[in-house]
Coordinates of C-alpha atoms in Angstrom, one line a residue:
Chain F
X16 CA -5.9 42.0 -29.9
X17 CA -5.2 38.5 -32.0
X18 CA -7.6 35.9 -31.6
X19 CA -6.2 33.7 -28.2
X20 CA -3.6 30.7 -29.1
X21 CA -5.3 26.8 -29.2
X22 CA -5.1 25.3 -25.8
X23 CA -2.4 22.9 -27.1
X24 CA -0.5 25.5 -28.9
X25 CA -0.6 27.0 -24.7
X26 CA 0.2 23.6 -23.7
X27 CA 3.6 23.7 -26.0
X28 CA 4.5 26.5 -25.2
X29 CA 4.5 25.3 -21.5
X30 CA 6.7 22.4 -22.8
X31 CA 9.4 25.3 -25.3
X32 CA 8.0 22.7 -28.0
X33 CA 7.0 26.0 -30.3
X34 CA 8.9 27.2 -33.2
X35 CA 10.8 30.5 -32.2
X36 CA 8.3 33.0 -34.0
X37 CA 5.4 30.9 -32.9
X38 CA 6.6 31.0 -29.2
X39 CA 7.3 34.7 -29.7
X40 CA 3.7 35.1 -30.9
X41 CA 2.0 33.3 -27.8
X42 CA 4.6 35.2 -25.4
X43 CA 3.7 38.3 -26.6
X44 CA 0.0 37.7 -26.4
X45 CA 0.2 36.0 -22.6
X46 CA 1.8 39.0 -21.7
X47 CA -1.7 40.9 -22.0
X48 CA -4.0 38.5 -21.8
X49 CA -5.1 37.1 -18.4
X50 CA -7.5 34.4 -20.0
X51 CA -4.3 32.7 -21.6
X52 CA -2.2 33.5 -18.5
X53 CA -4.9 31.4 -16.5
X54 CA -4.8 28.5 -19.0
X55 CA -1.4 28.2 -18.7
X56 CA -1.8 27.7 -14.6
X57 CA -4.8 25.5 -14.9
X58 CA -2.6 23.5 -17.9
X59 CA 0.2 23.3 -15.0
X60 CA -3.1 22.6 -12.4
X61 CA -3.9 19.3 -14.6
X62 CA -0.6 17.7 -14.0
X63 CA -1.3 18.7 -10.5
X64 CA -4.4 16.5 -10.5
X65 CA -3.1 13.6 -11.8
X66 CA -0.1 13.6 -9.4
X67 CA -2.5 13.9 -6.0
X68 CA -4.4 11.0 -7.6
X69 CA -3.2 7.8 -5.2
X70 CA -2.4 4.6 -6.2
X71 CA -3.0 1.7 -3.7
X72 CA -0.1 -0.6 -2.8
X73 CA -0.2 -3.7 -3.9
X74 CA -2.9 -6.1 -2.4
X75 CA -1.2 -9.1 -0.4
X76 CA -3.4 -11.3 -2.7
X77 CA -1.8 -10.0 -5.8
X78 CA 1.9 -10.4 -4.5
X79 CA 1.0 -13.6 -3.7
X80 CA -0.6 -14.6 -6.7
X81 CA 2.9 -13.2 -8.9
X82 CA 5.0 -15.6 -6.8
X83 CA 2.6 -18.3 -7.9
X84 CA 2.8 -17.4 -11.3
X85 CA 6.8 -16.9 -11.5
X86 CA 7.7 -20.3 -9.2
X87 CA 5.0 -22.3 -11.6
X88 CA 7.3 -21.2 -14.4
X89 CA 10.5 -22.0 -12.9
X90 CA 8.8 -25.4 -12.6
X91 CA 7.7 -26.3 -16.0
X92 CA 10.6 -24.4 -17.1
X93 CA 12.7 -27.2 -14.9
X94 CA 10.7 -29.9 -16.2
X95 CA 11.1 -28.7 -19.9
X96 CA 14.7 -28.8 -19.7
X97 CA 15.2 -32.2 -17.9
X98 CA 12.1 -34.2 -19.5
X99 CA 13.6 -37.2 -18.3
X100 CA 14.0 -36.1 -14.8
X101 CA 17.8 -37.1 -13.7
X102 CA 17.5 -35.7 -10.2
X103 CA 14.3 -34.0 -8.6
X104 CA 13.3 -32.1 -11.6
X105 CA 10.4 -30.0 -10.0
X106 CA 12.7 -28.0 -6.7
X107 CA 16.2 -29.4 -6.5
X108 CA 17.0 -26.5 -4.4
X109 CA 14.3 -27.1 -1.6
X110 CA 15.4 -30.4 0.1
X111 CA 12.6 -29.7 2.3
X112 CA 10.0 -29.3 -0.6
X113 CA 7.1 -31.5 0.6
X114 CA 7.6 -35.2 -0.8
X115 CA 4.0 -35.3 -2.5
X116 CA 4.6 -33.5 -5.5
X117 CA 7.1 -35.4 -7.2
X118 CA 6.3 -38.6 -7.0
X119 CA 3.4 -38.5 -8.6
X120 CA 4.8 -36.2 -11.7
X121 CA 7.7 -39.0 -12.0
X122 CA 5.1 -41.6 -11.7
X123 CA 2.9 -39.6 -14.5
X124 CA 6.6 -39.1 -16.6
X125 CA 6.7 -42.7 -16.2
X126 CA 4.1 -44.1 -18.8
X127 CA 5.0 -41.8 -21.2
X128 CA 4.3 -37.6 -20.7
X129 CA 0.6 -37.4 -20.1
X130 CA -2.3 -36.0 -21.6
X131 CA -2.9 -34.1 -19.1
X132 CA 0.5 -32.7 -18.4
X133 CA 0.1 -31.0 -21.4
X134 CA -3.2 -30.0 -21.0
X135 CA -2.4 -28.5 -17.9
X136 CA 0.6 -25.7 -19.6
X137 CA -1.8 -24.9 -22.8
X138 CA -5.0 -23.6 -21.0
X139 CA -5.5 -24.8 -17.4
X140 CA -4.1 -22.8 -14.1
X141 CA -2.1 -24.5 -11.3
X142 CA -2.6 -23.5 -8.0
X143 CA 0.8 -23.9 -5.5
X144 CA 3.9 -24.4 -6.7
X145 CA 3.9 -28.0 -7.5
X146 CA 2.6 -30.2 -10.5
X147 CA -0.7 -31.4 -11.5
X148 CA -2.3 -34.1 -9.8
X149 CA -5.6 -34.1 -11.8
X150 CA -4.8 -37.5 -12.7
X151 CA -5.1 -38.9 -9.7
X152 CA -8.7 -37.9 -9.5
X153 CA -10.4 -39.2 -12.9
X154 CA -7.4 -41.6 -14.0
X155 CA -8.4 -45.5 -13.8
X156 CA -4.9 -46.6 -14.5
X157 CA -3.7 -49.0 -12.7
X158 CA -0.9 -46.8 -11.4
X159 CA -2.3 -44.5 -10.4
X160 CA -4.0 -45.7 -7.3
X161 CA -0.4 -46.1 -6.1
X162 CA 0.0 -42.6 -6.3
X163 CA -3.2 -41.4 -5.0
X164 CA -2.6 -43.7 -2.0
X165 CA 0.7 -42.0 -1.8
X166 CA -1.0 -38.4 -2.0
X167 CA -3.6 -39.5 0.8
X168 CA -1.0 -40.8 3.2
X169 CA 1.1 -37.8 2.8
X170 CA -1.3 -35.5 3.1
X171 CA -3.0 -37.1 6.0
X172 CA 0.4 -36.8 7.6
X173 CA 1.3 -33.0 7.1
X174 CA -2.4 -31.9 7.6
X175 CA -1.4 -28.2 8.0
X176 CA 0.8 -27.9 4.7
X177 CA -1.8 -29.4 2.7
X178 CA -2.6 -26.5 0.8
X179 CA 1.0 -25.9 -0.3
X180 CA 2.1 -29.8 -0.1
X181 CA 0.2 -30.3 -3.7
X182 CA -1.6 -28.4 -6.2
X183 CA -5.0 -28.7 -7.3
X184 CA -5.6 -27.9 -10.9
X185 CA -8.6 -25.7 -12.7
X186 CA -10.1 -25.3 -15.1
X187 CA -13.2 -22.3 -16.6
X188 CA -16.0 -24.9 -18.2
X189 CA -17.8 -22.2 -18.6
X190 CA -21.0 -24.6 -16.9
X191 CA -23.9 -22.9 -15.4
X192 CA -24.0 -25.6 -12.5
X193 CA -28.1 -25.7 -11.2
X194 CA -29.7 -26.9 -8.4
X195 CA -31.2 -30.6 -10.1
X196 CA -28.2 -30.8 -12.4
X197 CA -24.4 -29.6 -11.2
X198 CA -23.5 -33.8 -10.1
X199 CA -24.1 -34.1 -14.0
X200 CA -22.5 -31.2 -15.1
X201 CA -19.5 -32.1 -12.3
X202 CA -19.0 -35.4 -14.0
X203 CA -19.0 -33.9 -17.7
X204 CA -16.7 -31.4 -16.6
X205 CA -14.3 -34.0 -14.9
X206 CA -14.8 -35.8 -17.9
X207 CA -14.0 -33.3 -20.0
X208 CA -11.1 -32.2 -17.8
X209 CA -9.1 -35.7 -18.4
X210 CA -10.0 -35.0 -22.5
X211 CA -7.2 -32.9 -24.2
X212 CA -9.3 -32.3 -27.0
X213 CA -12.0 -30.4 -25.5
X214 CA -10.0 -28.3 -22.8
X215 CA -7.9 -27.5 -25.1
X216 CA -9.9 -25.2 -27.3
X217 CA -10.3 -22.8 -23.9
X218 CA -9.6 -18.8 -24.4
X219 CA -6.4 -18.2 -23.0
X220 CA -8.4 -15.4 -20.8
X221 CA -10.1 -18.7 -18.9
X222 CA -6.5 -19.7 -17.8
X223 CA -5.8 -17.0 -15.6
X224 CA -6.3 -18.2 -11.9
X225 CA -9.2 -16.1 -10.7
X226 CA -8.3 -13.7 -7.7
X227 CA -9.6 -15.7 -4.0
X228 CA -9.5 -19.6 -5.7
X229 CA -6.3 -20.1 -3.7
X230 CA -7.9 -18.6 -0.2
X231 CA -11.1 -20.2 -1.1
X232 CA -10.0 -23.9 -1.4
X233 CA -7.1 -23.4 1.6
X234 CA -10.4 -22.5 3.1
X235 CA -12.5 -25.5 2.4
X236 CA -9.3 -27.7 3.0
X237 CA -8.8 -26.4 6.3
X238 CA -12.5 -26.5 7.2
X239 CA -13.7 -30.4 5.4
X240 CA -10.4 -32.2 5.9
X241 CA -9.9 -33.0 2.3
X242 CA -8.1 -32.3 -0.3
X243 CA -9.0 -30.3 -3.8
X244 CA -7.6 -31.4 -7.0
X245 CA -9.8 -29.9 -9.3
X246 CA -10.9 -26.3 -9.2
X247 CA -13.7 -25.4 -11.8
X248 CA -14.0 -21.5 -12.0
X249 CA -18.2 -21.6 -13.1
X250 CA -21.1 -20.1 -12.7
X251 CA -24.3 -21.0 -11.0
X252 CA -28.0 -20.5 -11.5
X253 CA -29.2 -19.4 -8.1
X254 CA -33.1 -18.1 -8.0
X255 CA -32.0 -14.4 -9.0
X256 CA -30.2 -15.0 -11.6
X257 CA -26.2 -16.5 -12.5
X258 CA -23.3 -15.7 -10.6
X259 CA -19.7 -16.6 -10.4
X260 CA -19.1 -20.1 -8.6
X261 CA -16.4 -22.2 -8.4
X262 CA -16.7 -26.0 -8.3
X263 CA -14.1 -27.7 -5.7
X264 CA -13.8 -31.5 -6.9
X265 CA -12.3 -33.6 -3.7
X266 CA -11.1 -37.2 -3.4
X267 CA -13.4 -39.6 -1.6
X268 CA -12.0 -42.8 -1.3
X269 CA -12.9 -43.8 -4.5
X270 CA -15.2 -41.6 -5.5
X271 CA -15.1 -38.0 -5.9
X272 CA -17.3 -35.2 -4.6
X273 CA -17.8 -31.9 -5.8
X274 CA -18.6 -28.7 -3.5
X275 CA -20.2 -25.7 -5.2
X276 CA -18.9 -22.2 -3.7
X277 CA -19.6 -18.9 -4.0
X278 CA -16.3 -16.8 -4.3
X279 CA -17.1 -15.3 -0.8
X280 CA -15.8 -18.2 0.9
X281 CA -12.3 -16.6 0.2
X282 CA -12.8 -14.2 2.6
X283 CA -13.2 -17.6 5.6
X284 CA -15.8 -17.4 7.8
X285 CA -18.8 -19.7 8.0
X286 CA -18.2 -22.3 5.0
X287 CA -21.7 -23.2 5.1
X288 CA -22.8 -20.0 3.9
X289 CA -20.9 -19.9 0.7
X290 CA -21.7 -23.5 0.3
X291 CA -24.2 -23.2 -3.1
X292 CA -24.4 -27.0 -3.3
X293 CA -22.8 -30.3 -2.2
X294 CA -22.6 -33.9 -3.4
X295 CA -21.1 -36.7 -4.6
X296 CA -19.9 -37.9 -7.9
Chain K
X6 CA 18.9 -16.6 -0.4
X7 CA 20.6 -13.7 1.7
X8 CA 23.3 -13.7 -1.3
X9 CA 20.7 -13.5 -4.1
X10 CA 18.6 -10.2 -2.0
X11 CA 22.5 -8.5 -2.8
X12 CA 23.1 -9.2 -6.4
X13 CA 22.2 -6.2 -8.4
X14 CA 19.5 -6.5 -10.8
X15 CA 21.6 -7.3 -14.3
X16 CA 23.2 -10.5 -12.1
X17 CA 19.8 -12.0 -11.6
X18 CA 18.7 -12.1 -14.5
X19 CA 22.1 -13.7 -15.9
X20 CA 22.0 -16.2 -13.2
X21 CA 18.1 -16.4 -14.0
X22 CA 19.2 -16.7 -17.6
X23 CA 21.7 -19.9 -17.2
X24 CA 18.6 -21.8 -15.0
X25 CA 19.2 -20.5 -11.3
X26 CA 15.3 -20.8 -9.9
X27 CA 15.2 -18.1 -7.3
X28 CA 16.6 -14.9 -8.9
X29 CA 13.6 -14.4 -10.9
X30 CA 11.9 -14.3 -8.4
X31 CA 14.1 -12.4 -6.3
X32 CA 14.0 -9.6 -9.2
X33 CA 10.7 -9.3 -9.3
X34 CA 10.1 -9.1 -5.6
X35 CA 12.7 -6.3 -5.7
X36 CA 11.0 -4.0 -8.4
X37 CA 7.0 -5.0 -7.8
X38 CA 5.8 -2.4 -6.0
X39 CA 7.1 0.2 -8.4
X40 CA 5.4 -1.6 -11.1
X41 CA 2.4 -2.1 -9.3
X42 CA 1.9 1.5 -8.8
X43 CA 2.4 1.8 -12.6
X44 CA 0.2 -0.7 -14.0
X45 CA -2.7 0.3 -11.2
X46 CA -2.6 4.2 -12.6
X47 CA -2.6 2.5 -15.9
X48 CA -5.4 0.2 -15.6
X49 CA -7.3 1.9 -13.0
X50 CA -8.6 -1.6 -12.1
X51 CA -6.6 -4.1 -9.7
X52 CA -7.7 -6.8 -10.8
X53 CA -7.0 -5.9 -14.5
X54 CA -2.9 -4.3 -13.2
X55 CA -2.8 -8.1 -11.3
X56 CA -3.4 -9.6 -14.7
X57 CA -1.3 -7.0 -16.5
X58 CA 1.7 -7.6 -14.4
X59 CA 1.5 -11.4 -14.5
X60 CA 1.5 -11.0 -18.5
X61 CA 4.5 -8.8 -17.9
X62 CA 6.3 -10.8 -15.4
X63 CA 5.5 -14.1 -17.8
X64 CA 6.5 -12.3 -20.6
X65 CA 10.5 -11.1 -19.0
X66 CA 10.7 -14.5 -18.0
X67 CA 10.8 -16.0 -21.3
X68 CA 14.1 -16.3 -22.8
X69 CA 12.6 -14.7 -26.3
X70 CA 12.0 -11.2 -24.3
X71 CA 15.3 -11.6 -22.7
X72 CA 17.2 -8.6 -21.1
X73 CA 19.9 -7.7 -23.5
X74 CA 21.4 -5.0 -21.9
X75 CA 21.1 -2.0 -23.6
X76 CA 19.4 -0.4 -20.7
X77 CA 18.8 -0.4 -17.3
X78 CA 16.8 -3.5 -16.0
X79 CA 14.5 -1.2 -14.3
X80 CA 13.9 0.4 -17.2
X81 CA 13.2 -2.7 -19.6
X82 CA 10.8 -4.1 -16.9
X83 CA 9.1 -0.9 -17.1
X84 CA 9.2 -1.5 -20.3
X85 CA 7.5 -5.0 -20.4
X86 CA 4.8 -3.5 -17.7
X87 CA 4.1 -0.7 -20.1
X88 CA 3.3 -2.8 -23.0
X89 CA 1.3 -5.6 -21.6
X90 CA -1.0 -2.9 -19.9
X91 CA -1.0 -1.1 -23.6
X92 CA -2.1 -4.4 -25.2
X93 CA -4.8 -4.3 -22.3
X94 CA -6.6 -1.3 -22.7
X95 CA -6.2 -1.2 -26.4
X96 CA -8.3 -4.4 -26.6
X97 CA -10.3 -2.9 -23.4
X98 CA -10.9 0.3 -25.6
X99 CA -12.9 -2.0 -28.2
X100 CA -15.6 -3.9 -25.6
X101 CA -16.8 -0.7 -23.3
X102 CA -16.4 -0.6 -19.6
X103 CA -17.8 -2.8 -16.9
X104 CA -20.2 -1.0 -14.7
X105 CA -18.2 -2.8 -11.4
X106 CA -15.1 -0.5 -12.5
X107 CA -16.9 2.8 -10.5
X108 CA -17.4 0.0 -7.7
X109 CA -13.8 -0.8 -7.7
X110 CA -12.6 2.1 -7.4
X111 CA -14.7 3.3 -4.3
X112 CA -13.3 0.0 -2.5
X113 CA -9.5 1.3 -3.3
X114 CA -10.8 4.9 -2.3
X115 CA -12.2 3.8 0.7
X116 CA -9.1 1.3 1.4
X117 CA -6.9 4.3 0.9
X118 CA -8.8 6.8 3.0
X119 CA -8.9 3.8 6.0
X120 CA -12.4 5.1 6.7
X121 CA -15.4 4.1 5.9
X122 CA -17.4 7.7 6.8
X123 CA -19.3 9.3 4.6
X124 CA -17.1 12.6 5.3
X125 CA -17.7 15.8 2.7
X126 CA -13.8 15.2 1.3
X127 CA -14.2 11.6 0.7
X128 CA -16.9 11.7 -1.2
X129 CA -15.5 14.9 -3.7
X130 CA -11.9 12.8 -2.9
X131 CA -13.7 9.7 -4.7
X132 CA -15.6 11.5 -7.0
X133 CA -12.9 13.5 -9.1
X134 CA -10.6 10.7 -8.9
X135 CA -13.9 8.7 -11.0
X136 CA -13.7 12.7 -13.3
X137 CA -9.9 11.5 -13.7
X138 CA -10.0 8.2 -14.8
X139 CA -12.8 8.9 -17.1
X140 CA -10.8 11.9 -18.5
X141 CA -8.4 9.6 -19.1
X142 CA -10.1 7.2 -20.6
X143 CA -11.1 9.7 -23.4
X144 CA -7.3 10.2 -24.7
X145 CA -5.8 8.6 -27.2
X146 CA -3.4 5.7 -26.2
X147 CA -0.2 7.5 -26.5
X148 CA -0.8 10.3 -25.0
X149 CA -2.5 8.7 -21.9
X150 CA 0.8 6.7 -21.2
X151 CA 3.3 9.1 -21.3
X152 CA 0.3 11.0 -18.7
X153 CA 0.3 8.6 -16.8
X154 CA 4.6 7.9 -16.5
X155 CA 5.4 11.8 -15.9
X156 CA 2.5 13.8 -14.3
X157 CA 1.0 10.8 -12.8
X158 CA 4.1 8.9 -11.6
X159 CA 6.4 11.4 -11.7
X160 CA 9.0 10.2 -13.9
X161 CA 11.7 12.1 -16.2
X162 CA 10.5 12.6 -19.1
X163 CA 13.6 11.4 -20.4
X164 CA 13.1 8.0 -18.5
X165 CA 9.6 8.2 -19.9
X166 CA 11.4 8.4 -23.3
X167 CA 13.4 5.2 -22.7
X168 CA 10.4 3.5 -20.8
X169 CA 7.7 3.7 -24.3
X170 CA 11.0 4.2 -27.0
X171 CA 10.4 7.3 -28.6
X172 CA 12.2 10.4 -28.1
X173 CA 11.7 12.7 -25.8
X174 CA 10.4 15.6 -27.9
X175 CA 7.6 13.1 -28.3
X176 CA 6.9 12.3 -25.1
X177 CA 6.6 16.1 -24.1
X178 CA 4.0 16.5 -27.1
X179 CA 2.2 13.8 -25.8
X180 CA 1.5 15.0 -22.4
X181 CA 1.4 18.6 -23.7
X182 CA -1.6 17.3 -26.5
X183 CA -3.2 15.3 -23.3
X184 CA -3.0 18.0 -20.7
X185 CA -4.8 20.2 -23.4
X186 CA -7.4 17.4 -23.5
X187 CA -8.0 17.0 -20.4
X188 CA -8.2 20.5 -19.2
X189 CA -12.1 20.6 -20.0
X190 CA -12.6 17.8 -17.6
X191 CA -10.2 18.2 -15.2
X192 CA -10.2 22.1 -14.4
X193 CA -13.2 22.3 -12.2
X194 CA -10.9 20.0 -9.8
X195 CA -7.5 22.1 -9.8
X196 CA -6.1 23.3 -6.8
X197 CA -7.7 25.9 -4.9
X198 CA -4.2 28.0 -4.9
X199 CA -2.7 28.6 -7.8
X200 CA 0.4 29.9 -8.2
X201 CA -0.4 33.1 -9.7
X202 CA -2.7 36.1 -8.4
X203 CA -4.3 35.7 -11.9
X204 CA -7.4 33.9 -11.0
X205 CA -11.0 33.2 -13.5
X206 CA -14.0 34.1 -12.5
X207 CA -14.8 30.3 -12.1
X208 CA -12.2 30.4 -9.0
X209 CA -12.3 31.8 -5.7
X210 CA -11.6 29.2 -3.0
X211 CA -13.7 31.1 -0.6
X212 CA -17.2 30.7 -0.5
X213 CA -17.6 34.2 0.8

């Protein structure tokens, strides 16, 4: 007997990809040949494999995080194409969008298409469906303290909606926060935050919104009464060693104060125990 | 919005096209799941198919990658999916594997089983699907995708075709190359039955 066909030439065949005397050749020698006869099953046997393999559906936390993505385009799409903002130019279709969002983004349009606007669609994630309100927390212009007393009345008024009535905005630093320094490194990184320059230079891998950062600061809204504007997706140097941390930046009259969490706290629970650090900026 | 659930596919995305806000979205709810299941066999990892599909769904809703109609819309989102998880795992092929990947996929194991037991079946269960996706791994690009589209997912091979844009005499090589590949790896899991009476003397179901 011949010596036995290749495995792909076996795997062709199965397909009728050989040339006629080649097929002829491997039919006549599968005719007598159990070993090749097997191959051929256990060739047919792989596909089985891979077809019992399952594929989980899709998470609730992924479907959710798409329609994040795709109604944050239709946005900056919308304000792309009316920059000067004629009519509602975030949801004209939503009478009932809540009133917080645009205000402040007209306000922001007002004195000229901020810095931060911009910073926000080259490297920086949005979460919610609105537009940034960064501003509001590092910005010393006279203005804006309009607007963030707007924010704070409406937000004190639809207390449930709050994590859908605005969007906080984020950003990676890539800061190992610690125990003596993070109120340092939270102020650098606000600083930094409000400075296109800098920010801008971020991998475009840091501006994908990290899965649980939406849960997470509905979470510490719900539980602290507050409201975060800036999300900092971080690290932190804990005694065995770094791990992922995200720093919430809140309003506080006029300060701002800065919560350091471990990404557990998207699964709710007992804040306190993802709480890494807390303070005041 | 009941009117924009009814409009078929090629509608939405005209109306998406001349600024409507919701049939983007409305597309995209309509076809995730599907595309879900491809980019998870794809990636293996869900939070790498969550970041595929967002670079996907980004990606169709930019006027430059625009539908133009020379296919099905199904099929060009495919098409979109296919790519950005290509583009992935080509770039994932050059920095190696995380070692949280094997713990990933013992949470969606578990998650699919809906037990947490340690019984005998979930454990092999977990284990060959681990022998799977590292077979996988091992193949070259090509060949792994049109895999994973008609003996994974179960598509036509002539869908497959249209899906990566080659021909469908190359998609067959592909998977006939791969299945060849992977038959080292993978035969030790095969079902216990085979169709024919013609078994090795590796087989034998029963332990007896």
């Amino acid at each position: 007997m011949t010596s036995h066909p290749e495995v792909e030439a076996l795997a062709f065949f199965a397909e009728d990809l050989l040339e006629p005397d080649e097929e002829r050749s491997v039919a006549d020698h599968i005719e007598t040949c159990a070993i090749c006869a097997t191959t051929i099953d256990e060739l047919a046997g792989v596909t089985r494999v891979l077809a019992d393999v399952p594929a989980p559906t899709m998470p609730q936390d992924v479907a959710d995080l798409l329609d994040g993505r795709i109604s944050e385009a239709v946005s900056e799409r919308a304000a792309a194409e009316r920059p000067t903002g004629g009519r509602d130019a975030t949801r004209p279709a939503e009478s009932d969008a809540p009133a917080s969002v645009t205000p402040i983004s007209r306000k922001r349009r007002g004195f000229g298409l901020p810095k931060l606007f911009m910073v926000a669609a080259a490297s920086v994630f949005v979460i919610g469906a609105g537009t940034a309100v960064v501003g509001s927390l590092m910005s010393d212009e006279p203005d804006m303290g309009a607007a963030s007393q707007l924010l704070e009345d409406t937000a004190t008024e639809d207390a449930p909606d709050t994590a859908r009535s605005y969007s906080a905005e984020g950003v990676a630093s890539g800061t190992v926060y610690t125990e003596d320094g993070f109120t340092t490194q939270a102020s650098a990184v606000l600083d930094q935050a409000g400075d296109d320059d800098s920010v801008g230079v971020q991998s475009e891998e840091s501006a994908t919104l990290p899965q649980g950062v939406r849960e997470c600061v509905a979470h510490v809204e719900a539980t602290t009464d507050s409201h975060v504007t800036l999300v900092d997706d971080a690290r932190w140097e804990g005694p065995e060693g770094t791990d992922r941390a995200w720093a919430l930046f809140t309003r506080n009259g006029e300060g701002v104060d800065v919560l350091v969490v471990d990404p557990v706290c998207a699964r709710g629970g007992d804040l306190d125990s993802a709480v890494l650090a807390e303070g005041s900026l | 919005m009941e009117a924009a659930q009814e409009l078929p596919d090629k509608e939405l995305l005209s109306r998406h096209a001349q600024g409507d806000e919701q049939a983007f979205a409305v597309l995209v709810r309509r076809h995730r799941e599907r595309l879900w299941a491809v980019a998870i066999r794809m990636m293996h990892d869900p939070e790498e198919a969550s970041d595929a599909l967002q670079d996907a769904f980004l990606s169709a809703f930019r006027p430059a990658d625009r539908f133009r109609g020379e296919s099905q819309v199904t099929t060009w989102l495919h098409r979109i999916v296919v790519n950005a998880c290509h583009d992935r795992l080509r770039r994932r092929k050059v920095r190696p594997a995380t070692p949280t990947e094997d713990e990933t996929l013992d949470v969606i194991s578990n998650e699919r089983l809906g037990r947490t037991g340690g019984a005998p079946d979930h454990a092999s269960q977990t284990e060959s699907r681990l022998d799977v996706h590292a077979a996988l791994e091992q193949l070259p690009l090509d060949q792994r995708m049109a895999l994973t589209l008609v003996d994974m997912l179960g598509y036509r091979v002539d869908e497959a075709a249209e899906i990566l844009e080659v021909a469908t005499g190359t998609v067959k090589s592909r998977c006939a190359r791969g299945r060849a590949k992977l038959l080292p790896s993978l035969a030790h899991l095969r079902n216990p039955g085979l169709p024919r009476d013609v078994t090795s003397g590796r087989g034998g179901a029963n332990p007896s």
